[in-house]
Short mmCIF file of C-alpha atoms in Angstrom, two decimals:
data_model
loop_
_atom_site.label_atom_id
_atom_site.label_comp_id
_atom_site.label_asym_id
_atom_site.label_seq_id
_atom_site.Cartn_x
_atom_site.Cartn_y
_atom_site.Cartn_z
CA UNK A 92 16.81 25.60 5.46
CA UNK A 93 14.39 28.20 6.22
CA UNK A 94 14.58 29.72 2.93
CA UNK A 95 14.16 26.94 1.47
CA UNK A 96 10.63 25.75 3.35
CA UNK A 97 9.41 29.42 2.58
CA UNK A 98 10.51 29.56 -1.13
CA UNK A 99 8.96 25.36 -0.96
CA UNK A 100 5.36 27.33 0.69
CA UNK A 101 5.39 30.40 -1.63
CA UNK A 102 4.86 27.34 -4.55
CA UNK A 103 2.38 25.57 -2.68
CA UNK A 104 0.58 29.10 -2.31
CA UNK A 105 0.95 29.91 -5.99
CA UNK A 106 -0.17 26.50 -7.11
CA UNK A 107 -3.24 26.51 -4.69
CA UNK A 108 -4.57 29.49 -6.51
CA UNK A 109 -3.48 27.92 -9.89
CA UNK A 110 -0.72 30.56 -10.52
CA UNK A 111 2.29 28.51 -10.59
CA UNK A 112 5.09 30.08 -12.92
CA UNK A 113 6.76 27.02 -13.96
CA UNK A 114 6.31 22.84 -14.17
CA UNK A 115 3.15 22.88 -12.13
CA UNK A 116 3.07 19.07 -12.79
CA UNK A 117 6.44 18.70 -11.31
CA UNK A 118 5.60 20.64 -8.37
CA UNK A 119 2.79 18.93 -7.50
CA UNK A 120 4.08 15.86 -7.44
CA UNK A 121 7.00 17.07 -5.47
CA UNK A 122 3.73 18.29 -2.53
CA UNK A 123 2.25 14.56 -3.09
CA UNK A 124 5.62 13.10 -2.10
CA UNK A 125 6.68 15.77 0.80
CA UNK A 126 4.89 15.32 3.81
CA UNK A 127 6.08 19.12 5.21
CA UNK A 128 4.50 20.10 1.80
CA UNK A 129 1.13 17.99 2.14
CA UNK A 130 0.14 19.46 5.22
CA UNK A 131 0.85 23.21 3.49
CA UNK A 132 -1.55 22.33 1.29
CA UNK A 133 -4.03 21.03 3.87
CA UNK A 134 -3.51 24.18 5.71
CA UNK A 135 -3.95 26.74 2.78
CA UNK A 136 -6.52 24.89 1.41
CA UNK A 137 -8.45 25.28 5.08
CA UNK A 138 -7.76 28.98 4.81
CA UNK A 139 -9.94 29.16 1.67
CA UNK A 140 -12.66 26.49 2.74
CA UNK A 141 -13.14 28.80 6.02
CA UNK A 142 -13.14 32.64 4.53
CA UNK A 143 -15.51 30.80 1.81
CA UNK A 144 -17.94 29.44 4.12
CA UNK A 145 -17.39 25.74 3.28
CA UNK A 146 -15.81 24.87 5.95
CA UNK A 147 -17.80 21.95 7.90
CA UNK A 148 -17.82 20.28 11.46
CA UNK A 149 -19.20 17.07 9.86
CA UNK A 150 -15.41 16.12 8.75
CA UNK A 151 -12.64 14.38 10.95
CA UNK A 152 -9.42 16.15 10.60
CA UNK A 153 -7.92 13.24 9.14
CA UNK A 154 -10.43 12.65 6.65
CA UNK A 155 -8.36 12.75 3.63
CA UNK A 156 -6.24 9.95 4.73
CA UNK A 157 -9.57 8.09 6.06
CA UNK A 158 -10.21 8.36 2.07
CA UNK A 159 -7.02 6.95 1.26
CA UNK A 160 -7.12 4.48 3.73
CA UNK A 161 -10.67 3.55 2.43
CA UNK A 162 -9.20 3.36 -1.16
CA UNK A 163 -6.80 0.83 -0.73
CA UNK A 164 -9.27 -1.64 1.60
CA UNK A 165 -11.83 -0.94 -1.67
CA UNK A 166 -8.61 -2.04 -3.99
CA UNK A 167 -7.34 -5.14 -1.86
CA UNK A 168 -11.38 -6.64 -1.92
CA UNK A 169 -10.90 -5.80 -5.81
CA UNK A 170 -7.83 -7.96 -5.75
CA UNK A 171 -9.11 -10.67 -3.82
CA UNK A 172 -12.76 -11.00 -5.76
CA UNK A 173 -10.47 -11.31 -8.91
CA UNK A 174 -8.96 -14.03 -7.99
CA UNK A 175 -11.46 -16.12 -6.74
CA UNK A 176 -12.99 -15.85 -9.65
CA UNK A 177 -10.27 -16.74 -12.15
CA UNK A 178 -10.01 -20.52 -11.32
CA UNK A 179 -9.26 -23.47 -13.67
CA UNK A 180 -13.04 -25.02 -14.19
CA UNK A 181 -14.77 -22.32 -11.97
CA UNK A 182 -17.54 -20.25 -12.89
CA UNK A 183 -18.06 -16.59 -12.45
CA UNK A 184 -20.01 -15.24 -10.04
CA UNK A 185 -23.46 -13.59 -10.43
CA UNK A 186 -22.42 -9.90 -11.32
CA UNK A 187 -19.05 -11.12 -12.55
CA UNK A 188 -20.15 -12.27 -15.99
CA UNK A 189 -17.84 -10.02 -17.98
CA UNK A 190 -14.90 -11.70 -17.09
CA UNK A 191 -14.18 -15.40 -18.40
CA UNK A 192 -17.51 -15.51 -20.84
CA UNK A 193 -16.50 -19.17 -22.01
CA UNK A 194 -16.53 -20.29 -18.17
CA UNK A 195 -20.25 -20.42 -17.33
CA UNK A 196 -20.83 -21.83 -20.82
CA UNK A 197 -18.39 -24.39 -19.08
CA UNK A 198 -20.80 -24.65 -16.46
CA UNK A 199 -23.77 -25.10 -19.11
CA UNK A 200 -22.01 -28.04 -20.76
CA UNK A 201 -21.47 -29.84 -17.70
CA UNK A 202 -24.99 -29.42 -16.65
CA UNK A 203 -26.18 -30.92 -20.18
CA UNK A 204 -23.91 -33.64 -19.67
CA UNK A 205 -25.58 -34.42 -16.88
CA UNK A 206 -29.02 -33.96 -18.28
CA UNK A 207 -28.39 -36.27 -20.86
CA UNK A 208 -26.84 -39.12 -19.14
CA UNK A 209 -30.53 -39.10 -16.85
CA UNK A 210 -32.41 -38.73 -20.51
CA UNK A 211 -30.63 -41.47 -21.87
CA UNK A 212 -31.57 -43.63 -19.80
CA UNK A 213 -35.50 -43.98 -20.80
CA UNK A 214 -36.97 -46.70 -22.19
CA UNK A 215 -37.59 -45.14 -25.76
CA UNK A 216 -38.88 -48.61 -27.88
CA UNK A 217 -41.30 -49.47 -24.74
CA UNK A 218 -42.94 -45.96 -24.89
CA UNK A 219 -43.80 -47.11 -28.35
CA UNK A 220 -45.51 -50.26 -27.40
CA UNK A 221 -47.20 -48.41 -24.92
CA UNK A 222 -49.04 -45.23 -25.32
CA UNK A 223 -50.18 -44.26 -22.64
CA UNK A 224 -50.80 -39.74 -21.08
CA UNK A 225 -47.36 -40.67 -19.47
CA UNK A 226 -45.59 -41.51 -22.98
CA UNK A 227 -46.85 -38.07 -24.03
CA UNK A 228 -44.08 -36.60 -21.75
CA UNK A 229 -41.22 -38.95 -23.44
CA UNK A 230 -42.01 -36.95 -26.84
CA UNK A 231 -40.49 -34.02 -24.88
CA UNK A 232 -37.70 -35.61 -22.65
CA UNK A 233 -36.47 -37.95 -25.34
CA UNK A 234 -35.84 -34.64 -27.96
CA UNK A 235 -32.55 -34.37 -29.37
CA UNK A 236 -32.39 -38.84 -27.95
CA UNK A 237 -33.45 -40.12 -31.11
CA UNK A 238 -29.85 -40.94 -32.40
CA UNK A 239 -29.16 -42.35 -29.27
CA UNK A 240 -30.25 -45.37 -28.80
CA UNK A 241 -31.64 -45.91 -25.18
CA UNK A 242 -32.63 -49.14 -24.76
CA UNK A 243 -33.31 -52.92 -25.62
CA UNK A 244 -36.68 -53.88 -23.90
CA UNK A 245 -36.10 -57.34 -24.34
CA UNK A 246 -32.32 -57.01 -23.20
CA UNK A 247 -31.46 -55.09 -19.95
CA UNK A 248 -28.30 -53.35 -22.05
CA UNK A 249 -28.91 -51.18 -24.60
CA UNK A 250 -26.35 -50.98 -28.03
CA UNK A 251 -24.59 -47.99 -26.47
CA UNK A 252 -24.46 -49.59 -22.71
CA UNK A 253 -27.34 -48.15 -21.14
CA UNK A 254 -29.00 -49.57 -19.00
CA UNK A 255 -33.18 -49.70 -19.73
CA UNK A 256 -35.27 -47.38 -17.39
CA UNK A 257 -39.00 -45.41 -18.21
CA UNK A 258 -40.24 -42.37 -17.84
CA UNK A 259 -42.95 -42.47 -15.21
CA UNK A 260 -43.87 -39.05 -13.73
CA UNK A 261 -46.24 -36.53 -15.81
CA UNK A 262 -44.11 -33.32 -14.44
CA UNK A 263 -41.43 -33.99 -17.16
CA UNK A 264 -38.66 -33.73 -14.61
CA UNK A 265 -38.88 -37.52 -12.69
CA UNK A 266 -38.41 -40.56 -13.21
CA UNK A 267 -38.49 -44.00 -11.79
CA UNK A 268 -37.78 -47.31 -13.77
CA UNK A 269 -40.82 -49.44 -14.68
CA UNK A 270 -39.63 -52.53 -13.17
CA UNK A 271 -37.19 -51.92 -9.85
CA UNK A 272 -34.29 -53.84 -10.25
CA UNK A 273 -30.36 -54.62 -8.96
CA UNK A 274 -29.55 -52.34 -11.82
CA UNK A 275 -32.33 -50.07 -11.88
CA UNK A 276 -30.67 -49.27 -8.12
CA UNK A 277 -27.18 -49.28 -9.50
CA UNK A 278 -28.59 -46.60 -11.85
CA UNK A 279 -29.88 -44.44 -9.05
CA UNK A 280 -26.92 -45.04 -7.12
CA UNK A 281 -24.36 -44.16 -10.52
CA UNK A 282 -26.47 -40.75 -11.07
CA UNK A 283 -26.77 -39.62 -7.42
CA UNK A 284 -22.95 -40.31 -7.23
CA UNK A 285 -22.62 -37.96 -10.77
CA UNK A 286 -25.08 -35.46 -8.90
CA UNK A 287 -22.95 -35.45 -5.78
CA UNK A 288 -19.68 -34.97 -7.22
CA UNK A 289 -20.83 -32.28 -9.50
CA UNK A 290 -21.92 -30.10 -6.43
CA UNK A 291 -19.06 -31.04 -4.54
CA UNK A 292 -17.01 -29.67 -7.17
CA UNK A 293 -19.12 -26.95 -8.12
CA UNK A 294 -19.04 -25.87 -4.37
CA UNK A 295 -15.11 -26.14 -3.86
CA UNK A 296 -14.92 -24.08 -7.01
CA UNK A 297 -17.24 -21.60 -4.97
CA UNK A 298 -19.83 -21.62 -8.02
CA UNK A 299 -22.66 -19.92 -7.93
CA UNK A 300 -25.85 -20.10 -10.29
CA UNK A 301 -24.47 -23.38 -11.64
CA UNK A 302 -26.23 -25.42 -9.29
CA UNK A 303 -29.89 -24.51 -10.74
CA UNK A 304 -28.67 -26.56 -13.44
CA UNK A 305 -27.76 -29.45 -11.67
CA UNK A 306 -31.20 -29.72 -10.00
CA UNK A 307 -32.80 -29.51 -13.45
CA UNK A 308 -31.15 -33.25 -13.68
CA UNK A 309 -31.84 -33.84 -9.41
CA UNK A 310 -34.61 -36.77 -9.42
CA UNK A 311 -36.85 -37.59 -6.91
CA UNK A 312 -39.80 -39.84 -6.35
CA UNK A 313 -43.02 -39.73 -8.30
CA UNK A 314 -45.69 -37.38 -6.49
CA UNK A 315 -47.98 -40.39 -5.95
CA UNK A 316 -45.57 -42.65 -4.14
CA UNK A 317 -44.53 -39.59 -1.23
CA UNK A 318 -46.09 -38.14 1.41
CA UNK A 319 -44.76 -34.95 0.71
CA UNK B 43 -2.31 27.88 -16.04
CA UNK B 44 -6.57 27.24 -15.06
CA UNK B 45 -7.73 25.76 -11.89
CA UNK B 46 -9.01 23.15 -14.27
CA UNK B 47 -5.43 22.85 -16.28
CA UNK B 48 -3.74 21.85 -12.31
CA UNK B 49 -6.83 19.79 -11.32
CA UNK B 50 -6.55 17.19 -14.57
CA UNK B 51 -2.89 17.24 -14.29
CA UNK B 52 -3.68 15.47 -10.76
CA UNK B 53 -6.55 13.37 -12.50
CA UNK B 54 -4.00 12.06 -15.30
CA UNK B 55 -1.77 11.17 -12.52
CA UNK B 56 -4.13 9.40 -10.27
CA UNK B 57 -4.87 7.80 -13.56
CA UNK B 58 -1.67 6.54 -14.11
CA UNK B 59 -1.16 5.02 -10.79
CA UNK B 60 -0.52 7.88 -8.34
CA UNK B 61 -2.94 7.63 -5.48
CA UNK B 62 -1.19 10.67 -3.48
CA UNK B 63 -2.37 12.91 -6.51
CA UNK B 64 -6.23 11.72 -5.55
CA UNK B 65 -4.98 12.78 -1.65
CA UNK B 66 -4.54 16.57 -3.00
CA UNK B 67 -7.74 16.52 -4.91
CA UNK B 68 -9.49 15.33 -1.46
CA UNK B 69 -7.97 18.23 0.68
CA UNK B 70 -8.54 20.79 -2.31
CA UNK B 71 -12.28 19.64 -1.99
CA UNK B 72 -13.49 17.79 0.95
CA UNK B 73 -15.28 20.80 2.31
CA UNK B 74 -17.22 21.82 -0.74
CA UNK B 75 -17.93 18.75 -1.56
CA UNK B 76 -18.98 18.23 2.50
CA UNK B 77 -20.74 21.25 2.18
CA UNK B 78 -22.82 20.48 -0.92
CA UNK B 79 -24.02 17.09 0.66
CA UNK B 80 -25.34 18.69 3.86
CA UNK B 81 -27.39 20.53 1.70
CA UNK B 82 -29.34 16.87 1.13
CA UNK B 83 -28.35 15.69 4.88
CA UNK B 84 -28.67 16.89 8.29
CA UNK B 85 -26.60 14.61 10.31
CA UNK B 86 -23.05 14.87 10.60
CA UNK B 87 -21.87 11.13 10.50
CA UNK B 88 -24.18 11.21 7.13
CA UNK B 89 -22.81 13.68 5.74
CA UNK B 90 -19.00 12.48 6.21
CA UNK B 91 -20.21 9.05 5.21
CA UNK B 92 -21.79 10.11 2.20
CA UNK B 93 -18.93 12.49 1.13
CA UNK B 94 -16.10 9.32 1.37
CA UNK B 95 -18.52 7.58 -0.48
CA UNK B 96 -18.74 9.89 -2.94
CA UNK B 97 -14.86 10.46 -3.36
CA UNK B 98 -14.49 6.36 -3.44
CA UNK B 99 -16.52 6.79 -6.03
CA UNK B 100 -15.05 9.27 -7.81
CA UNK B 101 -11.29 7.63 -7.41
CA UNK B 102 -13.28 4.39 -8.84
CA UNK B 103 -14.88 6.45 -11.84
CA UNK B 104 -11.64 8.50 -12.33
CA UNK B 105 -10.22 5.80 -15.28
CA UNK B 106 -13.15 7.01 -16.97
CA UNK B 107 -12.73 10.60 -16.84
CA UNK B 108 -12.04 12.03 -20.00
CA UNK B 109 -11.78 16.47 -18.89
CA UNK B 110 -14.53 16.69 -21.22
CA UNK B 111 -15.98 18.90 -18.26
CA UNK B 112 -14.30 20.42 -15.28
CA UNK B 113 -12.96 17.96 -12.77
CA UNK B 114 -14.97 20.04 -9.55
CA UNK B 115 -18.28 19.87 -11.42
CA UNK B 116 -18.08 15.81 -12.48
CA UNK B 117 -17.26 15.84 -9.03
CA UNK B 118 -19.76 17.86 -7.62
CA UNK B 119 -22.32 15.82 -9.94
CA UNK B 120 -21.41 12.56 -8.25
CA UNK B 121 -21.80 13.61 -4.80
CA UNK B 122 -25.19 15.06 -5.34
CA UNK B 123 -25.83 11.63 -6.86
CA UNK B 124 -24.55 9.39 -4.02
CA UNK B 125 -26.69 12.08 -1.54
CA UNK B 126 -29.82 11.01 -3.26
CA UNK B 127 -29.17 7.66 -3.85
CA UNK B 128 -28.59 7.81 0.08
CA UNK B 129 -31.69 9.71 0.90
CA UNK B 130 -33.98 7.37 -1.28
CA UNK B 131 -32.55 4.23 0.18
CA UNK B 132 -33.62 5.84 3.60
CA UNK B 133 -36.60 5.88 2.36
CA UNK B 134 -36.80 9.96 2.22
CA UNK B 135 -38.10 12.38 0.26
CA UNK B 136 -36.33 14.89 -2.23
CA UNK B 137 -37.46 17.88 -4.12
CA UNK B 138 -37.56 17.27 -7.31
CA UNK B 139 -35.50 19.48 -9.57
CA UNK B 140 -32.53 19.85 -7.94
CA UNK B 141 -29.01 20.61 -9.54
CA UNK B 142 -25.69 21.64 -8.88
CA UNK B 143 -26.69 25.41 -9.67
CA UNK B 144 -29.40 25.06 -6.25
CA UNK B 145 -27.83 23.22 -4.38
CA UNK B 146 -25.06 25.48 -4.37
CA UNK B 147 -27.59 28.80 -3.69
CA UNK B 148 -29.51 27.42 -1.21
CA UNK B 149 -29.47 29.31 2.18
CA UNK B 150 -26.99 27.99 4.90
CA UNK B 151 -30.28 28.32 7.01
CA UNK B 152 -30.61 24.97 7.53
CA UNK B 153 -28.50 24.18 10.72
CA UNK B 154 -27.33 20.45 10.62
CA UNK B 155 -28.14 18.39 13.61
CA UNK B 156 -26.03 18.32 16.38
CA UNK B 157 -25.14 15.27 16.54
CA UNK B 158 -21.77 15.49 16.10
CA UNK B 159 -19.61 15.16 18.97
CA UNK B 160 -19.72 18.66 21.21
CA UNK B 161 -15.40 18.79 20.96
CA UNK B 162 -15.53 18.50 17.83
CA UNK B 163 -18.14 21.24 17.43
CA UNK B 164 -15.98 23.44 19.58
CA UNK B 165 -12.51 22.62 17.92
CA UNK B 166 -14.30 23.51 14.52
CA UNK B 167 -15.71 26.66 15.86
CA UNK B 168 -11.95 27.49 17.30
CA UNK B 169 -10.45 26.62 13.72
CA UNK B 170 -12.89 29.52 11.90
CA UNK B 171 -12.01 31.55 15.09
CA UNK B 172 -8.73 31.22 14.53
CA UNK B 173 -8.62 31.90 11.06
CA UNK B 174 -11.09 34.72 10.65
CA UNK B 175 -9.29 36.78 13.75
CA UNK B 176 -5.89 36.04 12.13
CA UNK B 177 -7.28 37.46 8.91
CA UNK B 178 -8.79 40.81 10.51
CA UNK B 179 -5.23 41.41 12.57
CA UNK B 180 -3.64 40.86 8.80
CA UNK B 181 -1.93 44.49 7.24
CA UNK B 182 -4.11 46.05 5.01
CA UNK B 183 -2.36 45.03 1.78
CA UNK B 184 -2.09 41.71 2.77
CA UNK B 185 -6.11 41.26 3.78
CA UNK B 186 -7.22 42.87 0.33
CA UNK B 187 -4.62 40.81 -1.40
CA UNK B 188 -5.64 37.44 -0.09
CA UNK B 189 -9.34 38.94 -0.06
CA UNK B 190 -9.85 39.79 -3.33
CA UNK B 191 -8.43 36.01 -4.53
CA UNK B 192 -10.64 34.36 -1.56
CA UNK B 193 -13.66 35.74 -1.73
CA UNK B 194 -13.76 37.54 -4.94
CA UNK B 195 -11.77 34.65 -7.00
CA UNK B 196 -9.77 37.01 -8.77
CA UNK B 197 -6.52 36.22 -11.02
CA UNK B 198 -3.23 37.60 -9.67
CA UNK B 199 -3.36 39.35 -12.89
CA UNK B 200 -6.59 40.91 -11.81
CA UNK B 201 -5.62 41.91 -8.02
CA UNK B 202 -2.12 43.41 -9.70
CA UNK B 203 -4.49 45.64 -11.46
CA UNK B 204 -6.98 46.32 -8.95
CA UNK B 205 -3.99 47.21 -6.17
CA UNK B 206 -1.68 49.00 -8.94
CA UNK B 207 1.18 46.45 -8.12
CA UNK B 208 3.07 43.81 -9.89
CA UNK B 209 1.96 40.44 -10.46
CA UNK B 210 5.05 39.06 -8.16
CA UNK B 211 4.42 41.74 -5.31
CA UNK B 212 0.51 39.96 -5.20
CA UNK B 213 2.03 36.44 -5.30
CA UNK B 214 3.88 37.72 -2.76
CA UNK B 215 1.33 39.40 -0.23
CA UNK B 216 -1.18 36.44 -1.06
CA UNK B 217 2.02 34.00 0.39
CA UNK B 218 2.86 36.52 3.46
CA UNK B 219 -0.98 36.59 4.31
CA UNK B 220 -1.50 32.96 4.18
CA UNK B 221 1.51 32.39 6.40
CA UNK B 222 0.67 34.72 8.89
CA UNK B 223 -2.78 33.05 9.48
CA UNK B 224 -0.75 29.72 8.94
CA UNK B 225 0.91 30.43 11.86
CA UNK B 226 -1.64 30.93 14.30
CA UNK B 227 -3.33 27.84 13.06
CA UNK B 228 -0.81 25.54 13.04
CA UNK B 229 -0.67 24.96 16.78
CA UNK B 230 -4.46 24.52 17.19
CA UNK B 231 -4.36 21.94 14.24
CA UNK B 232 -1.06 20.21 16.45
CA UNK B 233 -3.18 20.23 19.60
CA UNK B 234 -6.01 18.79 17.76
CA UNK B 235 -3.68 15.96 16.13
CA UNK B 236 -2.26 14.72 19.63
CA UNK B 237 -6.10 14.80 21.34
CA UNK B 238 -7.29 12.37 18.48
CA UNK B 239 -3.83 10.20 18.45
#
């Protein structure tokens, strides 16, 4: 048995200095996977750091396997971040974006969905009938609208069962129906319920970045009717 | 076979899944690499921090590593990296200019703060004790053997000439030498092992 540690050393001491007659890939693995071995290596490899003048204080004895240790926590957060991030309807992450391209794109088409079922619901003829600085804004919000018809003003459903509503507020991102109304409030209840859910899910699908989007479409009330 | 032939055999098998592979290039180089970075730092709990960092990143990088140049030196390049990256996000100033080639001749002048824990000072003092007495009290064949490869980095081929002896009888006096200083070292490193546990 003795023999056979010093013949095992005399290889580790031949392939420390690179002078290994024979499979030095063989015998290196066969050090990687003997623990008697490992520490020969440690040892020898000490030996040369010391009579070289490398040898430091600033290193735990154990550092190696501190590395190692280090290594597989690095690997197992690796593992984990992957598979948040790979979720049916989730979107990636900030920093994440090279995995799962078509899944913020997801994320955009959602968001225009929303943004379009708030457009939709302007007033388009009655802008017509009545220019006015406001109107200038529909020009903008109603883009891409004109095939839709929005509105009837003389019927409170439109062809495509909308209900009527007009663009009041000069910003280009409010809006309040002309005339309040039972269904002007069922409209305000209808999109805040569309708003909610989308966050809700966007939050349980731990998005991130997709809710700018969503307050594109968030409404509030005009700047001359708050106090804030 | 080349120091760099053995070191990318242990990078292609890190590469293909063996982590214990990465383990041997750690011991083979934790202390230059240590070394090198307190070049940049002067606190010991930097420099260890800075030199696991550096190896993480390595490990990380390793997929990437094609042997177009010498595993020690990529190596050596990405520590001096991470010890300026660390410097500059503490807000610190470095010279300008500096490369592997000076970082490596720069003067061991520079004492690093003493912040370290005083045992560990001490065992770390005993350890180069230990070694460099064990080396003086070696045979004379055996201290110019394992000198000459040490300190002068010659080939066995190169010593064999130098001592006028067969390759195999240097192989051999290189292995005897080692063992001998191997054997006074062992118990300190088995004392220092149960203190830490």
């Amino acid at each position: 048995m003795v023999k056979l540690t010093e013949t095992s050393n005399q290889d580790v001491s031949a392939l420390v200095d690179d002078e290994f007659v024979g499979d030095s890939e063989v015998r290196l693995e066969g050090i990687g996977g003997n623990r008697e071995s490992w520490e020969t290596w440690q040892r020898y490899h000490l030996v040369r750091d010391v009579m070289q003048q490398d040898y430091t204080s600033s290193l735990d004895t154990d550092f190696a396997s501190r590395v190692s240790r280090q290594i597989e926590m690095v690997e197992l957060s690796d593992e984990v971040s992957e598979q948040n991030v790979v979720q049916p309807g989730a979107y990636a992450k900030p920093g994440r974006s090279r995995r799962k391209m078509n899944i913020p794109m997801l994320g955009l088409g959602m968001a225009a969905s929303v943004a379009l079922a708030s457009l939709i619901g302007f007033q388009y003829f009655g802008a017509q009938d009545n220019p006015s600085p406001l109107n200038s804004q529909l020009s903008v919000a109603s883009s891409g609208a004109d095939a839709i018809v929005v509105a009837d003003a003389a019927s409170d459903t439109s062809k495509n069962g909308l209900l009527p509503a007009e663009f009041m507020d000069v910003s280009g991102t409010r809006w309040r129906p002309a005339i309040e109304s039972p269904r002007d409030k069922q409209i305000e209840q209808r999109l805040n319920s569309l708003l909610t859910n989308h966050l809700e899910q966007a939050a349980m699908g731990k998005v991130h970045g997709i809710l700018s989007h969503s307050r594109v479409v968030s409404y509030d009330l005009p700047a001359n009717n708050e106090g804030n | 076979m080349s120091e760099r032939d053995n070191d990318l055999i242990l990078v292609r098998k890190v590469q293909a899944g063996d982590k214990r592979s990465f383990d041997l290039l750690v011991l083979k180089y934790q202390h230059k690499i240590a070394s090198l970075v307190s070049r940049f730092l002067h606190d010991h709990a930097e420099v260890q921090d800075v030199t696991q960092e550096a190896f993480i990143k390595a490990y990380r990088g390793l997929k990437n590593f094609r042997g177009d140049s010498a595993f020690y030196t990529w190596l050596y390049r990405i520590a001096i990296n991470t010890a300026k990256n660390h410097l500059a996000s503490m807000s610190r100033r470095i010279t300008e200019g500096t490369d592997t080639a000076e970082a490596e001749q720069y003067a061991s002048a520079t004492a690093l703060h003493d912040i370290a824990d005083p045992q560990r000072e001490m065992m770390t003092d005993q350890i180069a004790q230990v070694i460099n007495l064990a080396i003086q009290s070696l045979p004379d064949e055996l201290k110019t053997a394992i000198t000459l490869r040490e300190l002068k980095g010659m080939s066995y081929e190169e010593i064999a000439i130098v001592m006028e002896c067969p390759i195999g009888t240097v192989r051999s006096r290189i292995f005897r030498a080692r063992e001998s200083i191997d054997q006074k070292l062992r118990p300190l490193l088995d004392e220092t092992d149960k203190e830490d546990s």
